[in-house]
Short mmCIF file of C-alpha atoms in Angstrom, two decimals:
data_model
loop_
_atom_site.label_atom_id
_atom_site.label_comp_id
_atom_site.label_asym_id
_atom_site.label_seq_id
_atom_site.Cartn_x
_atom_site.Cartn_y
_atom_site.Cartn_z
CA UNK A 1 39.91 -27.17 15.13
CA UNK A 2 39.33 -29.62 18.53
CA UNK A 3 39.30 -33.79 17.45
CA UNK A 4 40.25 -34.47 21.26
CA UNK A 5 36.95 -36.65 20.95
CA UNK A 6 37.68 -40.19 19.03
CA UNK A 7 36.07 -41.13 16.49
CA UNK A 8 33.32 -43.67 16.74
CA UNK A 9 34.82 -47.37 15.80
CA UNK A 10 32.17 -48.75 12.78
CA UNK A 11 30.64 -52.06 12.67
CA UNK A 12 32.63 -54.97 10.92
CA UNK A 13 30.79 -54.72 7.09
CA UNK A 14 31.20 -58.10 6.19
CA UNK A 15 27.67 -58.42 4.95
CA UNK A 16 28.17 -55.51 2.36
CA UNK A 17 27.02 -56.13 -0.97
CA UNK A 18 28.93 -57.23 -4.15
CA UNK A 19 28.40 -53.78 -5.67
CA UNK A 20 29.11 -50.17 -3.93
CA UNK A 21 28.47 -46.63 -5.21
CA UNK A 22 30.70 -43.76 -3.96
CA UNK A 23 29.87 -40.15 -3.38
CA UNK A 24 32.55 -37.70 -3.35
CA UNK A 25 32.17 -34.11 -1.58
CA UNK A 26 34.22 -31.18 -2.88
CA UNK A 27 33.18 -28.57 -0.37
CA UNK A 28 34.72 -25.61 -1.97
CA UNK A 29 32.99 -22.59 -3.78
CA UNK A 30 33.12 -19.53 -5.73
CA UNK A 31 30.68 -17.85 -3.92
CA UNK A 32 27.74 -18.78 -1.78
CA UNK A 33 24.32 -18.53 -3.27
CA UNK A 34 21.63 -17.27 -0.98
CA UNK A 35 19.44 -20.29 -0.65
CA UNK A 36 22.38 -22.67 0.02
CA UNK A 37 22.58 -24.79 2.92
CA UNK A 38 25.31 -27.17 2.08
CA UNK A 39 28.63 -28.23 3.80
CA UNK A 40 30.07 -25.43 1.46
CA UNK A 41 33.19 -22.85 2.15
CA UNK A 42 34.28 -20.43 0.06
CA UNK A 43 37.59 -20.20 1.61
CA UNK A 44 40.11 -22.44 -0.66
CA UNK A 45 42.76 -21.90 1.89
CA UNK A 46 42.38 -23.79 5.60
CA UNK A 47 46.12 -24.82 5.04
CA UNK A 48 47.74 -28.07 4.76
CA UNK A 49 45.81 -30.81 3.64
CA UNK A 50 42.22 -29.35 4.28
CA UNK A 51 43.43 -26.46 1.53
CA UNK A 52 41.65 -27.09 -2.16
CA UNK A 53 45.03 -27.27 -3.59
CA UNK A 54 45.76 -30.33 -1.59
CA UNK A 55 42.06 -32.10 -1.41
CA UNK A 56 42.78 -34.30 -3.89
CA UNK A 57 45.26 -36.43 -1.76
CA UNK A 58 43.28 -35.96 1.52
CA UNK A 59 40.15 -37.34 -0.24
CA UNK A 60 42.23 -40.04 -1.51
CA UNK A 61 43.44 -41.12 2.33
CA UNK A 62 40.13 -41.43 3.17
CA UNK A 63 39.59 -44.08 0.22
CA UNK A 64 42.44 -45.78 1.30
CA UNK A 65 41.35 -45.97 5.21
CA UNK A 66 37.78 -47.28 3.75
CA UNK A 67 39.46 -50.11 1.85
CA UNK A 68 39.58 -52.69 5.08
CA UNK A 69 36.72 -51.81 6.46
CA UNK A 70 34.48 -52.85 3.47
CA UNK A 71 36.86 -56.44 3.35
CA UNK A 72 36.08 -59.21 5.24
CA UNK A 73 39.75 -59.99 6.28
CA UNK A 74 38.89 -62.91 7.99
CA UNK A 75 38.34 -64.47 4.79
CA UNK A 76 41.33 -65.78 2.59
CA UNK A 77 41.97 -63.30 -0.45
CA UNK A 78 39.55 -61.52 0.64
CA UNK A 79 37.92 -58.86 -1.94
CA UNK A 80 36.11 -55.77 -1.52
CA UNK A 81 32.85 -54.49 -3.32
CA UNK A 82 33.03 -53.78 -6.95
CA UNK A 83 32.22 -50.26 -7.69
CA UNK A 84 28.86 -49.38 -9.14
CA UNK A 85 28.93 -45.33 -9.78
CA UNK A 86 30.33 -42.36 -8.81
CA UNK A 87 28.91 -39.03 -8.08
CA UNK A 88 31.50 -35.68 -7.46
CA UNK A 89 29.10 -33.21 -5.66
CA UNK A 90 29.52 -30.09 -3.20
CA UNK A 91 30.06 -27.23 -3.04
CA UNK A 92 31.52 -27.01 -6.91
CA UNK A 93 33.68 -30.07 -8.02
CA UNK A 94 34.68 -28.39 -11.05
CA UNK A 95 36.77 -25.91 -8.56
CA UNK A 96 39.62 -28.04 -8.50
CA UNK A 97 41.44 -28.79 -11.75
CA UNK A 98 39.98 -31.56 -13.81
CA UNK A 99 43.55 -33.75 -12.69
CA UNK A 100 42.34 -33.63 -9.10
CA UNK A 101 39.15 -35.19 -9.86
CA UNK A 102 40.66 -37.66 -12.34
CA UNK A 103 43.48 -38.56 -9.81
CA UNK A 104 40.63 -39.17 -7.13
CA UNK A 105 38.78 -41.34 -9.83
CA UNK A 106 41.27 -43.27 -10.49
CA UNK A 107 42.10 -44.42 -6.95
CA UNK A 108 38.37 -45.40 -6.66
CA UNK A 109 38.62 -47.52 -9.60
CA UNK A 110 42.35 -48.76 -8.83
CA UNK A 111 40.77 -50.16 -5.41
CA UNK A 112 37.52 -51.19 -6.18
CA UNK A 113 37.18 -51.50 -9.65
CA UNK A 114 35.68 -49.77 -12.78
CA UNK A 115 32.60 -47.71 -12.46
CA UNK A 116 29.88 -47.90 -15.25
CA UNK A 117 28.74 -44.27 -14.60
CA UNK A 118 30.69 -41.56 -13.12
CA UNK A 119 29.23 -38.27 -12.80
CA UNK A 120 30.69 -34.66 -12.20
CA UNK A 121 28.44 -31.33 -10.57
CA UNK A 122 29.87 -28.41 -12.17
CA UNK A 123 28.63 -24.54 -12.34
CA UNK A 124 28.32 -23.49 -16.13
CA UNK A 125 31.27 -20.78 -15.49
CA UNK A 126 34.07 -23.28 -14.11
CA UNK A 127 34.56 -25.19 -17.09
CA UNK A 128 35.72 -24.95 -20.90
CA UNK A 129 36.13 -27.37 -23.62
CA UNK A 130 39.48 -28.48 -22.53
CA UNK A 131 38.02 -29.41 -18.70
CA UNK A 132 36.01 -31.46 -20.38
CA UNK A 133 37.51 -33.23 -22.85
CA UNK A 134 39.95 -34.17 -19.76
CA UNK A 135 37.10 -35.55 -17.97
CA UNK A 136 35.76 -37.66 -20.97
CA UNK A 137 39.25 -39.12 -21.63
CA UNK A 138 39.63 -40.31 -18.02
CA UNK A 139 36.12 -41.78 -18.20
CA UNK A 140 33.87 -39.65 -16.62
CA UNK A 141 29.98 -40.23 -18.60
CA UNK A 142 27.94 -37.65 -17.16
CA UNK A 143 27.69 -33.94 -16.19
CA UNK A 144 25.26 -32.07 -14.03
CA UNK A 145 25.19 -28.58 -14.59
CA UNK A 146 23.66 -26.22 -11.78
CA UNK A 147 21.77 -23.92 -14.33
CA UNK A 148 18.57 -22.76 -12.06
CA UNK A 149 17.25 -20.39 -14.33
CA UNK A 150 17.34 -18.72 -17.81
CA UNK A 151 16.15 -15.77 -16.59
CA UNK A 152 18.92 -12.69 -15.44
CA UNK A 153 17.23 -11.12 -12.26
CA UNK A 154 16.26 -14.56 -11.09
CA UNK A 155 19.70 -15.68 -11.14
CA UNK A 156 20.75 -12.59 -9.22
CA UNK A 157 18.03 -12.77 -6.64
CA UNK A 158 19.43 -16.70 -5.96
CA UNK A 159 23.10 -15.36 -6.23
CA UNK A 160 24.00 -17.52 -9.01
CA UNK A 161 27.31 -15.54 -10.84
CA UNK A 162 26.86 -17.14 -14.33
CA UNK A 163 25.07 -15.97 -17.24
CA UNK A 164 22.30 -17.70 -19.38
CA UNK A 165 25.02 -17.63 -22.14
CA UNK A 166 27.34 -19.52 -20.09
CA UNK A 167 24.90 -22.62 -19.49
CA UNK A 168 24.98 -22.71 -23.48
CA UNK A 169 28.50 -22.42 -23.65
CA UNK A 170 28.91 -25.16 -20.97
CA UNK A 171 26.48 -27.60 -22.76
CA UNK A 172 27.83 -26.96 -26.52
CA UNK A 173 31.36 -28.16 -24.34
CA UNK A 174 29.84 -31.02 -22.85
CA UNK A 175 28.44 -31.94 -26.32
CA UNK A 176 31.88 -31.78 -28.52
CA UNK A 177 33.42 -34.03 -26.27
CA UNK A 178 30.72 -36.57 -26.07
CA UNK A 179 29.50 -36.49 -22.05
CA UNK A 180 26.14 -36.75 -21.32
CA UNK A 181 24.59 -33.93 -19.27
CA UNK A 182 21.92 -32.67 -16.83
CA UNK A 183 20.40 -29.27 -15.85
CA UNK A 184 19.49 -28.67 -12.50
CA UNK A 185 16.62 -25.72 -12.38
CA UNK A 186 14.89 -24.22 -8.92
CA UNK A 187 11.72 -22.56 -9.70
CA UNK A 188 9.84 -20.56 -6.65
CA UNK A 189 11.95 -18.01 -6.48
CA UNK A 190 10.87 -14.53 -5.14
CA UNK A 191 10.00 -12.21 -7.93
CA UNK A 192 9.90 -15.40 -10.28
CA UNK A 193 6.80 -15.05 -12.35
CA UNK A 194 5.10 -18.02 -14.35
CA UNK A 195 6.34 -16.71 -17.33
CA UNK A 196 9.80 -16.91 -16.26
CA UNK A 197 9.67 -20.52 -15.04
CA UNK A 198 8.23 -21.31 -18.28
CA UNK A 199 11.21 -19.72 -20.07
CA UNK A 200 13.55 -21.20 -17.90
CA UNK A 201 12.07 -24.79 -18.70
CA UNK A 202 11.47 -24.14 -22.30
CA UNK A 203 15.49 -22.94 -22.61
CA UNK A 204 16.55 -25.99 -20.48
CA UNK A 205 14.37 -27.92 -23.30
CA UNK A 206 16.01 -26.45 -26.34
CA UNK A 207 19.43 -27.39 -24.66
CA UNK A 208 18.39 -31.00 -25.21
CA UNK A 209 19.41 -32.68 -22.02
CA UNK A 210 19.17 -36.20 -21.51
CA UNK A 211 17.66 -35.22 -17.75
CA UNK A 212 16.48 -32.43 -16.27
CA UNK A 213 16.14 -31.87 -12.57
CA UNK A 214 13.66 -29.28 -11.06
CA UNK A 215 13.56 -28.42 -7.10
CA UNK A 216 10.99 -25.85 -5.25
CA UNK A 217 12.99 -23.29 -3.30
CA UNK A 218 13.08 -24.03 0.30
CA UNK A 219 14.67 -21.40 2.89
CA UNK A 220 16.75 -22.42 5.58
CA UNK A 221 17.17 -19.91 8.71
CA UNK A 222 21.20 -20.43 8.49
CA UNK A 223 21.20 -19.23 4.89
CA UNK A 224 21.28 -15.55 3.21
CA UNK A 225 18.09 -16.13 2.43
CA UNK A 226 16.62 -17.14 5.64
CA UNK A 227 18.00 -13.89 7.20
CA UNK A 228 16.44 -12.14 4.46
CA UNK A 229 13.26 -13.32 4.88
CA UNK A 230 13.71 -13.55 8.73
CA UNK A 231 13.69 -9.58 7.88
CA UNK A 232 10.94 -9.52 6.08
CA UNK A 233 12.99 -8.53 2.64
CA UNK A 234 11.31 -11.30 0.94
CA UNK A 235 8.53 -13.68 1.15
CA UNK A 236 8.15 -16.96 2.43
CA UNK A 237 8.03 -19.50 -0.95
CA UNK A 238 3.96 -20.13 -1.10
CA UNK A 239 3.26 -23.71 -1.18
CA UNK A 240 0.28 -23.32 -3.44
CA UNK A 241 2.42 -21.25 -5.88
CA UNK A 242 4.74 -24.08 -5.76
CA UNK A 243 2.47 -26.79 -6.27
CA UNK A 244 1.35 -24.87 -9.54
CA UNK A 245 5.24 -24.55 -10.89
CA UNK A 246 5.53 -28.05 -10.33
CA UNK A 247 2.73 -29.03 -12.30
CA UNK A 248 3.94 -26.96 -14.77
CA UNK A 249 6.87 -28.27 -14.98
CA UNK A 250 5.63 -31.75 -15.27
CA UNK A 251 3.38 -30.86 -18.21
CA UNK A 252 5.69 -29.28 -20.21
CA UNK A 253 8.36 -31.57 -19.67
CA UNK A 254 6.33 -34.59 -20.54
CA UNK A 255 4.97 -32.83 -23.74
CA UNK A 256 8.60 -32.57 -24.74
CA UNK A 257 9.19 -36.01 -24.53
CA UNK A 258 11.07 -36.58 -20.66
CA UNK A 259 9.31 -38.80 -17.88
CA UNK A 260 9.40 -38.61 -14.64
CA UNK A 261 11.08 -41.46 -12.65
CA UNK A 262 11.59 -39.28 -9.11
CA UNK A 263 9.56 -36.91 -7.86
CA UNK A 264 12.16 -34.08 -8.78
CA UNK A 265 13.50 -35.94 -11.36
CA UNK A 266 12.45 -36.10 -15.46
CA UNK A 267 14.48 -37.88 -18.08
CA UNK A 268 14.93 -39.40 -21.29
CA UNK A 269 14.67 -42.42 -21.46
CA UNK A 270 17.78 -44.72 -20.90
CA UNK A 271 19.29 -41.20 -19.53
CA UNK A 272 17.94 -41.77 -15.55
CA UNK A 273 20.71 -40.97 -13.02
CA UNK A 274 21.78 -44.40 -12.14
CA UNK A 275 23.73 -43.05 -8.94
CA UNK A 276 20.79 -41.29 -7.67
CA UNK A 277 18.77 -44.34 -8.02
CA UNK A 278 21.13 -46.13 -5.84
CA UNK A 279 20.08 -43.88 -3.09
CA UNK A 280 16.01 -43.95 -3.73
CA UNK A 281 16.40 -47.83 -4.18
CA UNK A 282 17.97 -47.64 -0.96
CA UNK A 283 21.31 -49.18 -1.94
CA UNK A 284 24.79 -48.81 -0.77
CA UNK A 285 27.47 -46.21 -1.00
CA UNK A 286 30.12 -44.62 1.09
CA UNK A 287 30.16 -40.89 1.15
CA UNK A 288 34.06 -39.34 0.67
CA UNK A 289 34.46 -35.70 1.86
CA UNK A 290 33.63 -33.33 4.76
CA UNK A 291 30.02 -33.92 6.20
CA UNK A 292 29.47 -36.83 3.83
CA UNK A 293 26.79 -39.31 4.36
CA UNK A 294 27.48 -43.35 3.66
CA UNK A 295 24.77 -46.13 4.11
CA UNK A 296 26.50 -50.02 4.34
CA UNK A 297 24.90 -52.91 5.49
CA UNK A 298 22.23 -51.15 7.67
CA UNK A 299 24.24 -48.99 8.77
CA UNK A 300 24.33 -45.23 8.13
CA UNK A 301 27.06 -42.74 9.14
CA UNK A 302 28.51 -39.16 8.44
CA UNK A 303 31.95 -37.65 8.89
CA UNK A 304 33.23 -34.38 10.67
CA UNK A 305 31.78 -31.57 8.72
CA UNK A 306 34.54 -29.13 8.50
CA UNK A 307 37.48 -29.96 6.62
CA UNK A 308 40.13 -29.16 8.96
CA UNK A 309 38.85 -31.43 11.47
CA UNK A 310 38.24 -34.02 8.70
CA UNK A 311 41.79 -33.54 7.54
CA UNK A 312 42.87 -34.23 10.87
CA UNK A 313 41.31 -37.02 11.48
CA UNK A 314 42.85 -39.07 8.54
CA UNK A 315 46.02 -37.43 8.81
CA UNK A 316 46.01 -39.27 12.55
CA UNK A 317 45.73 -42.62 10.30
CA UNK A 318 41.63 -42.54 11.52
CA UNK A 319 38.54 -42.43 9.31
CA UNK A 320 36.80 -39.14 9.61
CA UNK A 321 33.46 -40.28 11.01
CA UNK A 322 31.41 -38.19 13.32
CA UNK A 323 28.64 -40.38 14.18
CA UNK A 324 26.57 -43.68 12.86
CA UNK A 325 23.41 -45.33 13.33
CA UNK A 326 22.20 -48.99 12.90
CA UNK A 327 18.75 -48.97 11.34
CA UNK A 328 16.31 -51.79 13.02
CA UNK A 329 14.28 -53.43 10.87
CA UNK A 330 11.56 -51.18 11.56
CA UNK A 331 13.37 -48.15 10.44
CA UNK A 332 14.62 -50.32 7.27
CA UNK A 333 11.01 -50.65 6.26
CA UNK A 334 10.45 -46.88 6.67
CA UNK A 335 13.28 -45.90 4.73
CA UNK A 336 12.20 -48.28 2.09
CA UNK A 337 8.76 -46.99 1.59
CA UNK A 338 9.96 -43.30 2.06
CA UNK A 339 12.48 -43.52 -0.94
CA UNK A 340 11.05 -45.82 -2.89
CA UNK A 341 7.25 -44.13 -3.04
CA UNK A 342 9.08 -41.13 -4.87
CA UNK A 343 9.94 -43.43 -7.59
CA UNK A 344 8.41 -43.70 -11.14
CA UNK A 345 8.29 -47.05 -10.87
CA UNK A 346 6.71 -47.20 -6.76
CA UNK A 347 6.82 -49.79 -4.60
CA UNK A 348 5.23 -53.05 -4.06
CA UNK A 349 2.20 -52.49 -0.94
CA UNK A 350 4.12 -52.99 2.14
CA UNK A 351 3.28 -56.14 3.89
CA UNK A 352 0.91 -55.07 6.85
CA UNK A 353 -0.44 -52.09 5.16
CA UNK A 354 -4.35 -52.49 4.94
CA UNK A 355 -6.70 -52.36 2.89
CA UNK A 356 -8.59 -49.67 3.91
CA UNK A 357 -5.11 -47.29 4.13
CA UNK A 358 -4.48 -48.36 0.37
CA UNK A 359 -8.51 -47.55 -0.69
CA UNK A 360 -8.22 -44.16 0.87
CA UNK A 361 -5.05 -43.33 -0.91
CA UNK A 362 -6.62 -44.81 -4.05
CA UNK A 363 -10.35 -42.14 -3.13
CA UNK A 364 -8.04 -39.27 -2.44
CA UNK A 365 -6.36 -39.49 -5.73
CA UNK A 366 -2.72 -39.91 -4.18
CA UNK A 367 -1.72 -43.28 -6.18
CA UNK A 368 -2.96 -44.95 -9.38
CA UNK A 369 -5.77 -47.14 -8.23
CA UNK A 370 -5.31 -49.68 -11.13
CA UNK A 371 -2.07 -49.68 -10.49
CA UNK A 372 -2.67 -50.61 -6.67
CA UNK A 373 -5.24 -53.40 -7.64
CA UNK A 374 -2.01 -55.27 -8.75
CA UNK A 375 -0.52 -54.99 -5.63
CA UNK A 376 1.71 -51.40 -6.46
CA UNK A 377 1.82 -47.86 -5.13
CA UNK A 378 2.55 -45.21 -7.73
CA UNK A 379 1.78 -41.95 -7.03
CA UNK A 380 -0.39 -39.66 -8.89
CA UNK A 381 0.41 -35.94 -9.83
CA UNK A 382 -1.36 -34.97 -7.04
CA UNK A 383 0.21 -37.55 -4.69
CA UNK A 384 3.70 -36.40 -5.52
CA UNK A 385 2.91 -33.21 -4.27
CA UNK A 386 1.75 -34.57 -1.65
CA UNK A 387 4.36 -37.37 -0.94
CA UNK A 388 5.29 -36.83 2.65
CA UNK A 389 1.14 -37.62 3.48
CA UNK A 390 1.15 -40.80 1.91
CA UNK A 391 4.59 -41.70 3.24
CA UNK A 392 2.88 -41.17 7.20
CA UNK A 393 -0.31 -43.15 6.19
CA UNK A 394 1.74 -46.33 4.89
CA UNK A 395 4.03 -45.80 8.06
#
């Protein structure tokens, strides 16, 4: 893997906030799902530090190199930011032994202090009670299971290898050790009926998670489903059907006591994912791992995507950054609107927004008119379906 081009030198982050979150990207998967366009690999043996068996140590190298970038070396007794939340994503983090995830977490907390919320994603078939007990004992607080559907034919279409029974067993294991757990669902899969989607929602609710995420299927060109779509083997997702499925989910989840707090996320009170709120509230986080994105002090940067290129730069003593961009004041304003408007609490009416724009959003039923009278924009169910339209009008 060619690393001839030198990585960019990041700016000095002396203005970093007092607290920071960490995202850790584990890029390995047992199989690649037909809809997946994430930076993931089924090859676990890239060789040396890029291989799965050595990957925890490689991540810890990046953690060590990030410390000087987050510390004001000109200040006496300089200290870096304090850790807020940690999220292990992927890929499938649970493809690594529990001891590897625990080692990465220990290194993060050694240099940045204890985190208040520690989450890992996991596929149901990759964990058991012993695995989850080890995570709980090491301080993990949440686990997010990729359930996707409770209907076998939908799981097959998505190329998911777990069975509905494995989801139930994984949930029971999480309950037994005292981990909070979340379930991820996907709607709009080709061949999925309204009854199928209802079954998935009701099954998820019966498993009593504190948090449920529901995402409409998108088909990207480079995926297996993208190629199937191009050959005419499957239909493209129908926007109207996706809207119906979303409203069905909102109705069923709300009736079951879940509150929407972000367009695609519902939770019981107090069970919102604090790490994801960092993203939507435009907070600061460092993303570790191949292709991981970071946002620090108005600067966004992202790592080399391929595990070999990523590991080679670290071995050379360099942060594995591919590129970065420093956001202008106007871009930061736009991101605040784009991210914040998706939240259940909404945003204050942005400075410079005309009364005509607010009136039109209310008249079109996209934001709550009563809350808008008090200076706050909160999306209605219709507005959640048309969030991009609302954002464009506010920009």
